[in-house]
Short mmCIF file of C-alpha atoms in Angstrom, two decimals:
data_model
loop_
_atom_site.label_atom_id
_atom_site.label_comp_id
_atom_site.label_asym_id
_atom_site.label_seq_id
_atom_site.Cartn_x
_atom_site.Cartn_y
_atom_site.Cartn_z
CA MET A 1 94.92 71.68 105.93
CA ALA A 2 91.40 73.00 106.18
CA GLU A 3 92.51 76.43 107.17
CA VAL A 4 94.74 76.69 104.03
CA LYS A 5 91.80 75.90 101.97
CA ASP A 6 89.56 78.46 103.67
CA ILE A 7 92.17 81.14 103.04
CA LYS A 8 92.31 80.15 99.43
CA ILE A 9 88.53 80.45 98.96
CA LYS A 10 88.62 83.91 100.56
CA GLU A 11 91.41 85.05 98.25
CA GLU A 12 89.68 83.87 95.21
CA SER A 13 86.42 85.51 96.11
CA ALA A 14 88.33 88.75 96.57
CA PHE A 15 88.99 88.90 92.79
CA SER A 16 86.04 91.21 92.33
CA PHE A 17 85.95 94.40 90.32
CA GLY A 18 83.47 96.72 91.99
CA LYS A 19 83.41 100.35 92.94
CA ASP A 20 86.21 100.15 95.44
CA GLU A 21 88.54 98.62 92.95
CA LYS A 22 87.75 101.16 90.24
CA LYS A 23 88.53 103.86 92.83
CA LEU A 24 91.87 102.36 93.33
CA LEU A 25 92.68 102.64 89.79
CA SER A 26 91.30 106.16 89.21
CA ASP A 27 92.25 107.84 92.39
CA PRO A 28 96.05 108.03 91.62
CA LEU A 29 95.17 109.60 88.15
CA ASN A 30 94.07 112.81 89.74
CA ASP A 31 93.08 113.29 93.44
CA ASN A 32 96.06 111.23 94.74
CA ASN A 33 98.52 111.48 91.92
CA PRO A 34 102.00 110.05 93.02
CA ILE A 35 103.89 112.94 91.42
CA THR A 36 101.85 116.09 91.94
CA VAL A 37 100.11 115.19 95.17
CA GLN A 38 102.06 112.60 97.14
CA VAL A 39 105.37 114.04 95.72
CA LEU A 40 106.79 110.44 95.37
CA GLY A 41 109.06 109.39 92.60
CA VAL A 42 109.90 112.79 91.21
CA CYS A 43 113.50 112.06 90.70
CA SER A 44 113.23 109.81 87.75
CA ALA A 45 110.14 111.58 86.39
CA LEU A 46 112.32 114.58 85.57
CA ALA A 47 115.36 112.95 84.16
CA VAL A 48 113.81 110.63 81.52
CA THR A 49 111.26 112.97 80.02
CA THR A 50 113.32 114.69 77.26
CA LEU A 51 111.72 112.18 74.84
CA LEU A 52 108.36 110.74 74.71
CA SER A 53 109.52 107.33 73.84
CA LYS A 54 111.68 107.17 76.95
CA ALA A 55 108.80 108.30 79.15
CA ILE A 56 106.44 105.72 77.83
CA VAL A 57 108.95 102.87 78.40
CA MET A 58 109.70 104.23 81.89
CA GLY A 59 105.93 104.49 82.69
CA ILE A 60 105.51 100.81 81.61
CA ALA A 61 108.48 99.68 83.71
CA VAL A 62 107.38 101.50 86.74
CA THR A 63 103.78 100.31 86.55
CA PHE A 64 105.12 96.69 86.26
CA VAL A 65 107.35 97.12 89.28
CA THR A 66 104.67 98.77 91.54
CA ALA A 67 102.04 96.24 90.48
CA PHE A 68 104.02 93.18 91.23
CA SER A 69 106.00 94.51 94.11
CA ASN A 70 102.64 95.43 95.79
CA LEU A 71 101.24 91.99 94.89
CA PHE A 72 104.32 90.01 96.34
CA THR A 73 104.68 92.14 99.43
CA SER A 74 100.98 91.84 100.13
CA MET A 75 101.15 88.07 99.76
CA LEU A 76 104.01 87.93 102.21
CA ARG A 77 102.83 90.72 104.52
CA ASN A 78 102.00 88.35 107.31
CA TYR A 79 105.33 86.61 107.25
CA ILE A 80 107.68 89.63 107.18
CA PRO A 81 109.06 90.61 110.61
CA LYS A 82 108.43 94.28 111.36
CA GLN A 83 112.16 95.08 112.01
CA ILE A 84 113.51 93.93 108.69
CA ARG A 85 110.69 94.76 106.45
CA MET A 86 112.58 97.52 104.65
CA ILE A 87 115.29 95.11 103.50
CA VAL A 88 112.72 92.46 102.40
CA GLN A 89 110.85 95.10 100.45
CA LEU A 90 114.07 96.36 98.91
CA VAL A 91 115.03 92.83 97.79
CA ILE A 92 111.67 92.29 96.28
CA ILE A 93 111.91 95.57 94.46
CA ALA A 94 115.50 95.05 93.38
CA PHE A 95 114.57 91.66 92.01
CA LEU A 96 111.71 93.02 89.90
CA VAL A 97 113.84 95.89 88.68
CA THR A 98 116.63 93.49 87.61
CA VAL A 99 113.97 91.49 85.61
CA VAL A 100 112.69 94.66 83.91
CA GLU A 101 116.34 95.85 83.20
CA LEU A 102 117.42 92.50 81.60
CA ALA A 103 114.10 92.23 79.63
CA LEU A 104 114.48 95.78 78.20
CA LYS A 105 118.13 95.24 77.45
CA ALA A 106 117.16 92.21 75.32
CA VAL A 107 114.11 93.73 73.68
CA ASN A 108 115.23 97.30 72.98
CA TYR A 109 118.89 98.01 73.35
CA PRO A 110 118.90 101.67 72.25
CA ILE A 111 116.28 102.75 74.71
CA TRP A 112 118.00 100.83 77.44
CA LYS A 113 121.21 102.71 76.63
CA ASP A 114 119.26 106.04 76.77
CA LEU A 115 117.68 105.34 80.12
CA SER A 116 121.05 104.25 81.50
CA VAL A 117 121.03 104.31 85.25
CA PHE A 118 117.34 105.33 85.56
CA ILE A 119 115.93 101.94 85.20
CA GLY A 120 118.07 100.93 88.09
CA LEU A 121 116.91 103.90 90.05
CA ILE A 122 113.29 102.47 90.05
CA ILE A 123 114.55 100.65 93.14
CA THR A 124 114.84 103.88 95.16
CA ASN A 125 111.88 105.33 93.36
CA CYS A 126 109.86 106.54 96.33
CA ILE A 127 106.60 105.58 94.74
CA VAL A 128 107.27 101.90 94.94
CA MET A 129 108.43 101.94 98.53
CA GLY A 130 105.78 104.33 99.55
CA ARG A 131 102.90 102.27 98.22
CA LEU A 132 104.41 99.09 99.84
CA GLU A 133 104.51 100.84 103.24
CA ALA A 134 101.28 102.71 102.93
CA TYR A 135 99.17 100.15 101.14
CA ALA A 136 100.41 96.69 100.45
CA MET A 137 101.53 95.98 104.02
CA ALA A 138 98.01 96.43 105.19
CA ASN A 139 95.75 95.12 102.40
CA LYS A 140 94.86 91.96 100.47
CA PRO A 141 96.88 90.95 97.31
CA TRP A 142 94.28 91.65 94.72
CA LYS A 143 93.47 95.08 95.96
CA SER A 144 97.24 95.87 96.44
CA PHE A 145 97.88 94.83 92.78
CA LEU A 146 95.21 97.23 91.60
CA ASP A 147 96.66 99.95 93.78
CA GLY A 148 100.14 99.26 92.19
CA ILE A 149 98.65 99.57 88.75
CA GLY A 150 96.81 102.70 89.53
CA ASN A 151 99.77 104.34 90.93
CA GLY A 152 102.02 103.32 88.09
CA LEU A 153 99.55 104.73 85.66
CA GLY A 154 99.23 107.96 87.60
CA TYR A 155 102.97 108.40 87.44
CA ALA A 156 103.06 107.38 83.80
CA LEU A 157 100.29 109.89 82.94
CA ILE A 158 102.27 112.83 84.40
CA LEU A 159 105.45 111.54 82.76
CA ILE A 160 103.89 111.44 79.34
CA ILE A 161 102.37 114.86 79.65
CA ILE A 162 105.81 116.32 80.59
CA ALA A 163 107.71 114.39 77.98
CA ALA A 164 105.14 115.37 75.18
CA THR A 165 105.49 119.03 76.05
CA ARG A 166 109.26 118.83 76.27
CA GLU A 167 109.68 116.96 73.11
CA LEU A 168 107.16 119.02 71.17
CA PHE A 169 108.70 122.35 72.07
CA GLY A 170 112.21 121.30 72.42
CA LYS A 171 112.58 119.30 69.25
CA GLY A 172 109.34 120.03 67.37
CA SER A 173 108.50 116.32 67.17
CA LEU A 174 106.52 113.65 68.92
CA LEU A 175 107.89 110.08 69.08
CA ASP A 176 110.56 111.36 66.59
CA PHE A 177 107.74 112.29 64.15
CA LYS A 178 108.10 115.92 63.02
CA ILE A 179 105.18 118.02 64.06
CA ILE A 180 106.36 121.65 64.20
CA GLY A 181 108.68 123.00 61.54
CA PRO A 182 109.92 121.36 58.31
CA THR A 183 110.89 117.80 58.07
CA SER A 184 114.38 116.91 57.07
CA GLU A 185 113.30 115.51 53.65
CA TYR A 186 111.73 118.87 52.99
CA LEU A 187 115.01 120.68 53.93
CA LEU A 188 116.94 118.56 51.58
CA ASN A 189 114.67 119.13 48.48
CA THR A 190 113.90 122.76 48.91
CA THR A 191 115.54 126.07 47.95
CA ASP A 192 113.07 128.33 49.71
CA ILE A 193 114.93 129.40 52.82
CA SER A 194 112.28 131.84 54.22
CA LEU A 195 109.98 129.04 55.26
CA LEU A 196 112.74 127.23 57.32
CA SER A 197 113.09 129.64 60.07
CA TRP A 198 109.42 130.00 61.38
CA TYR A 199 109.95 127.76 64.30
CA THR A 200 113.32 127.31 66.04
CA ALA A 201 113.37 124.46 68.46
CA ASN A 202 113.62 125.75 72.01
CA ASN A 203 116.67 124.12 73.51
CA LEU A 204 115.77 125.14 77.11
CA MET A 205 112.97 122.54 77.01
CA ILE A 206 115.41 119.72 76.53
CA LEU A 207 117.59 120.90 79.45
CA SER A 208 116.64 119.70 82.95
CA PRO A 209 115.26 122.90 84.56
CA ALA A 210 112.35 122.90 81.97
CA ALA A 211 111.08 119.66 83.55
CA MET A 212 110.67 121.53 86.80
CA PHE A 213 108.77 124.38 85.18
CA VAL A 214 106.46 121.99 83.36
CA VAL A 215 105.69 119.99 86.56
CA ALA A 216 105.01 123.35 88.41
CA ILE A 217 102.61 124.35 85.71
CA ILE A 218 100.80 121.07 85.80
CA ILE A 219 100.38 121.35 89.62
CA TRP A 220 99.22 124.93 89.13
CA VAL A 221 96.54 123.85 86.67
CA GLN A 222 95.47 120.72 88.70
CA ARG A 223 95.14 122.66 91.87
CA HIS A 224 93.24 125.49 90.21
CA TYR A 225 90.54 123.06 89.25
CA ASN A 226 90.87 120.76 92.28
CA LYS A 227 90.58 123.30 95.17
CA LYS A 228 90.89 120.70 97.91
CA LEU A 229 94.50 120.06 97.08
CA VAL A 230 95.66 123.63 97.67
CA ASP A 231 98.35 123.89 100.28
CA ILE A 232 96.86 125.92 103.13
CA SER A 233 99.99 126.33 105.35
CA MET B 1 145.89 114.61 92.27
CA GLY B 2 144.70 117.23 89.82
CA ASP B 3 142.48 114.55 88.16
CA LEU B 4 140.85 113.91 91.62
CA ILE B 5 140.20 117.63 92.26
CA ASN B 6 138.86 117.82 88.70
CA ILE B 7 136.30 115.09 89.42
CA PHE B 8 135.44 116.52 92.71
CA ILE B 9 134.59 119.95 91.20
CA LYS B 10 132.80 118.48 88.20
CA SER B 11 130.61 116.12 90.54
CA ALA B 12 129.93 118.90 93.02
CA PHE B 13 129.02 121.79 90.68
CA ILE B 14 128.78 120.95 86.99
CA GLU B 15 127.05 117.53 87.25
CA ASN B 16 125.27 118.36 90.44
CA LEU B 17 123.26 115.24 91.59
CA ALA B 18 120.29 117.28 92.69
CA LEU B 19 120.13 120.08 90.11
CA SER B 20 121.25 118.52 86.88
CA TYR B 21 120.25 114.95 87.30
CA PHE B 22 117.36 115.54 89.79
CA LEU B 23 118.40 112.71 92.08
CA GLY B 24 117.12 112.57 95.63
CA MET B 25 114.28 114.84 94.71
CA CYS B 26 111.82 113.32 97.11
CA SER B 27 113.71 114.22 100.17
CA PHE B 28 115.07 117.34 98.44
CA LEU B 29 111.48 118.75 98.24
CA ALA B 30 110.25 117.25 101.53
CA VAL B 31 113.06 118.26 103.94
CA SER B 32 113.98 121.66 102.47
CA LYS B 33 111.44 123.66 104.58
CA SER B 34 114.05 125.06 107.00
CA VAL B 35 117.79 125.53 106.76
CA LYS B 36 118.64 123.74 109.91
CA THR B 37 117.16 120.31 108.96
CA ALA B 38 118.60 120.86 105.48
CA ILE B 39 121.95 121.10 106.93
CA GLY B 40 121.54 118.01 108.84
CA LEU B 41 120.36 115.91 105.90
CA GLY B 42 123.12 117.52 103.73
CA ILE B 43 125.82 116.39 106.18
CA ALA B 44 124.33 112.94 106.31
CA VAL B 45 124.29 112.71 102.59
CA ILE B 46 127.98 113.72 102.30
CA PHE B 47 128.80 111.15 104.96
CA VAL B 48 126.96 108.30 103.52
CA ASN B 49 127.81 109.12 99.82
CA GLY B 50 131.56 109.37 100.63
CA LEU B 51 131.46 105.93 102.24
CA THR B 52 129.03 103.85 100.08
CA ILE B 53 130.57 104.73 96.73
CA PRO B 54 134.08 103.59 97.37
CA MET B 55 132.58 100.48 99.25
CA ASN B 56 130.42 99.69 96.22
CA TRP B 57 133.35 100.22 94.01
CA LEU B 58 135.33 97.51 96.02
CA ILE B 59 132.38 95.10 95.98
CA ASP B 60 131.77 95.58 92.31
CA HIS B 61 135.54 95.21 91.49
CA TYR B 62 136.55 92.37 93.66
CA LEU B 63 133.25 90.42 94.14
CA LEU B 64 131.04 90.87 91.19
CA GLY B 65 133.31 91.53 88.22
CA GLU B 66 134.71 88.83 85.99
CA GLY B 67 138.18 89.13 87.45
CA GLY B 68 136.86 89.07 91.02
CA LEU B 69 137.18 86.53 93.88
CA LEU B 70 134.28 84.45 92.72
CA GLY B 71 135.70 84.14 89.25
CA MET B 72 132.42 84.73 87.40
CA ASP B 73 130.52 87.61 86.01
CA LEU B 74 127.87 88.42 88.53
CA THR B 75 127.28 91.98 87.46
CA PHE B 76 123.53 91.41 86.97
CA LEU B 77 123.22 91.25 90.74
CA ARG B 78 124.52 94.80 90.97
CA PHE B 79 121.19 96.50 91.98
CA ILE B 80 120.35 94.05 94.84
CA ILE B 81 123.94 94.02 96.13
CA PHE B 82 124.35 97.80 95.97
CA ILE B 83 121.08 98.63 97.60
CA SER B 84 121.89 96.08 100.40
CA THR B 85 125.20 97.60 100.86
CA ILE B 86 123.73 100.99 101.18
CA ALA B 87 121.14 99.81 103.63
CA ALA B 88 123.69 97.92 105.70
CA LEU B 89 126.29 100.71 105.60
CA VAL B 90 123.68 103.19 106.73
CA GLN B 91 122.67 100.97 109.54
CA LEU B 92 126.36 100.53 110.55
CA VAL B 93 127.17 104.26 110.18
CA GLU B 94 124.09 104.93 112.50
CA MET B 95 125.31 102.62 115.14
CA VAL B 96 128.94 103.99 115.00
CA VAL B 97 127.91 107.50 115.19
CA GLU B 98 125.66 106.75 118.08
CA LYS B 99 128.47 105.25 120.03
CA VAL B 100 131.11 107.78 119.10
CA SER B 101 129.31 111.19 119.05
CA PRO B 102 125.84 111.18 120.51
CA SER B 103 125.48 114.86 119.78
CA LEU B 104 126.18 114.32 116.07
CA TYR B 105 123.73 111.29 116.21
CA ASN B 106 120.98 113.42 117.71
CA SER B 107 121.30 116.02 114.92
CA LEU B 108 121.47 113.31 112.14
CA GLY B 109 119.39 110.75 113.70
CA ILE B 110 116.14 110.87 111.81
CA PHE B 111 117.80 111.43 108.45
CA LEU B 112 120.06 108.54 108.44
CA PRO B 113 117.52 105.85 107.75
CA LEU B 114 115.84 108.18 105.23
CA ILE B 115 119.01 108.14 103.15
CA THR B 116 118.59 104.38 102.37
CA VAL B 117 115.92 105.22 99.84
CA ASN B 118 117.64 108.48 98.58
CA CYS B 119 118.16 107.94 94.92
CA ALA B 120 121.08 110.22 94.97
CA ILE B 121 123.15 107.50 96.71
CA LEU B 122 122.27 104.67 94.52
CA GLY B 123 122.31 106.91 91.45
CA ALA B 124 125.83 108.02 92.26
CA SER B 125 126.94 104.37 92.70
CA LEU B 126 125.52 103.56 89.31
CA PHE B 127 127.04 106.56 87.71
CA MET B 128 130.34 105.38 89.22
CA ILE B 129 129.96 102.19 87.34
CA THR B 130 128.98 103.85 84.03
CA LYS B 131 131.81 106.25 84.21
CA GLU B 132 134.36 103.64 84.92
CA TYR B 133 136.15 105.45 87.66
CA ASN B 134 139.09 103.77 89.54
CA PHE B 135 139.14 103.54 93.32
CA SER B 136 140.55 106.96 94.22
CA GLN B 137 138.47 108.58 91.61
CA SER B 138 135.31 107.01 93.18
CA VAL B 139 136.18 108.44 96.55
CA SER B 140 136.54 111.86 95.09
CA PHE B 141 133.31 111.38 93.11
CA GLY B 142 131.40 110.28 96.18
CA LEU B 143 132.58 113.09 98.32
CA GLY B 144 132.01 115.68 95.42
CA GLY B 145 128.47 114.35 94.69
CA GLY B 146 127.56 114.59 98.37
CA VAL B 147 128.94 118.15 98.80
CA GLY B 148 127.02 119.19 95.66
CA TRP B 149 123.76 117.69 96.79
CA ALA B 150 124.15 119.31 100.33
CA LEU B 151 124.92 122.65 98.81
CA ALA B 152 121.82 122.47 96.70
CA ILE B 153 119.39 121.45 99.50
CA VAL B 154 120.84 124.15 101.85
CA ALA B 155 120.42 126.83 99.14
CA ILE B 156 116.83 125.85 98.33
CA ALA B 157 115.88 125.73 102.01
CA ALA B 158 117.24 129.29 102.49
CA ILE B 159 115.19 130.45 99.58
CA ARG B 160 112.04 128.68 100.71
CA GLU B 161 112.35 130.26 104.21
CA LYS B 162 112.34 133.64 102.52
CA MET B 163 109.42 132.68 100.29
CA GLN B 164 107.03 132.44 103.15
CA TYR B 165 106.84 136.27 103.30
CA SER B 166 105.83 136.65 99.76
CA HIS B 167 102.33 136.46 98.15
CA VAL B 168 102.22 133.41 96.01
CA PRO B 169 98.97 132.27 94.00
CA ALA B 170 97.07 129.86 96.01
CA PRO B 171 97.49 126.80 93.65
CA LEU B 172 101.10 127.36 93.45
CA ARG B 173 101.77 127.66 97.22
CA GLY B 174 104.07 125.05 98.76
CA LEU B 175 104.84 122.30 96.20
CA GLY B 176 104.33 124.25 93.05
CA MET B 177 106.67 126.92 94.18
CA ALA B 178 109.28 124.48 95.35
CA PHE B 179 109.35 122.97 91.79
CA LEU B 180 109.67 126.46 90.21
CA LEU B 181 112.44 127.38 92.54
CA THR B 182 114.34 124.11 91.85
CA GLY B 183 113.96 124.83 88.16
CA LEU B 184 115.36 128.34 88.57
CA MET B 185 118.21 127.06 90.62
CA GLY B 186 119.06 124.44 88.10
CA MET B 187 119.24 127.18 85.54
CA ALA B 188 121.71 129.10 87.76
CA PHE B 189 123.69 125.99 88.28
CA MET B 190 123.95 125.52 84.49
CA GLY B 191 125.93 128.77 84.45
CA LEU B 192 128.65 126.70 86.22
CA MET B 193 129.03 124.58 83.16
CA GLY B 194 131.48 127.37 82.05
CA ILE B 195 134.00 126.19 84.59
CA ASP B 196 136.85 124.53 82.76
CA PRO B 197 137.80 121.46 84.95
CA ALA B 198 141.13 121.32 83.07
CA ALA B 199 142.19 124.54 84.81
CA PHE B 200 142.54 122.55 88.03
CA LYS B 201 144.94 120.07 86.67
#
């Protein structure tokens, strides 16, 4: 009994927020970004970035799953046998993803329909699994939780940049709000046709290869300013 | 029969898992540095995809669905069940291959466990549900998806081997170039959208 109490006190005192914890949150945003540096979770990042709204929802969903799967795995880390840890981790992740999916279906049905299988694919999103293996299995719950949030945010950041670029140039809008080119109300009420054609939406940006190019450009810019990330081989 | 070939062609080329849905990108980018390993992983994916998708279809249809053996709608358990099926089947395949053909096991060995978390497999299983295929169609879809993925990773590995001899700007070296190449290949594959699947009927 005394032992249990001791552990509890230790865990509670670990709820600090100092320099280390701040680093856990800020590191994945740039130096250790899940997508552009660790190359984890690329799959879904590319498929859901045609619209900014989809990317934001996906970012929130992934942050939730990474944070809580890190937390739960870290709490259970001393009880999970080494041989079957993969299956235990997968069950934790699958449980959280099911929660997210059902919640999203109830709250915002159109977006759920849009994201289709990609919410389910968070299960095999390598970020979640990668962080569990690399961090949560070896660290305390509170720090693992922060690490999960940090990595989820790093992922969301890249997703939002890609989606904003693609939606802006592919549809001329952001969050369905027209930015480049005339709005549809203007089109209905005008007779002046010469103004209409100054920007034609670039359909390539909506197609999947464009996501690849945008990521490549992000990597290029990031590594230009952050020389230590450059691939030497 | 024509319908099955149609689905095979469609899933292998037109709706390529790797290049038009970007599934399995993690291993796609990480394991595509040499053609030899790419072929190994490609074969493993064809193998596992061709097995798990019909398997998941059977489970979904006879166990989870409303008309299934348990008599209730358990489809909300799909994610957990599917991923466990994949993990279990990969483990099983690994053991069988090790017993039956040690040489094949040695060439696939490391890649088989990797495949459990390859989103191409789970993604294909979920697409099989949303597209409402029947059993034989899901077999064809599984094999086609695997072949398409294998084709894509072997092709990009070959290109990346050649890229080593060219001068790429330092920040783009490695990962950046891999992304650019995948994008260009995706564009090339989009040319295959012109194939009329009805012609194979």
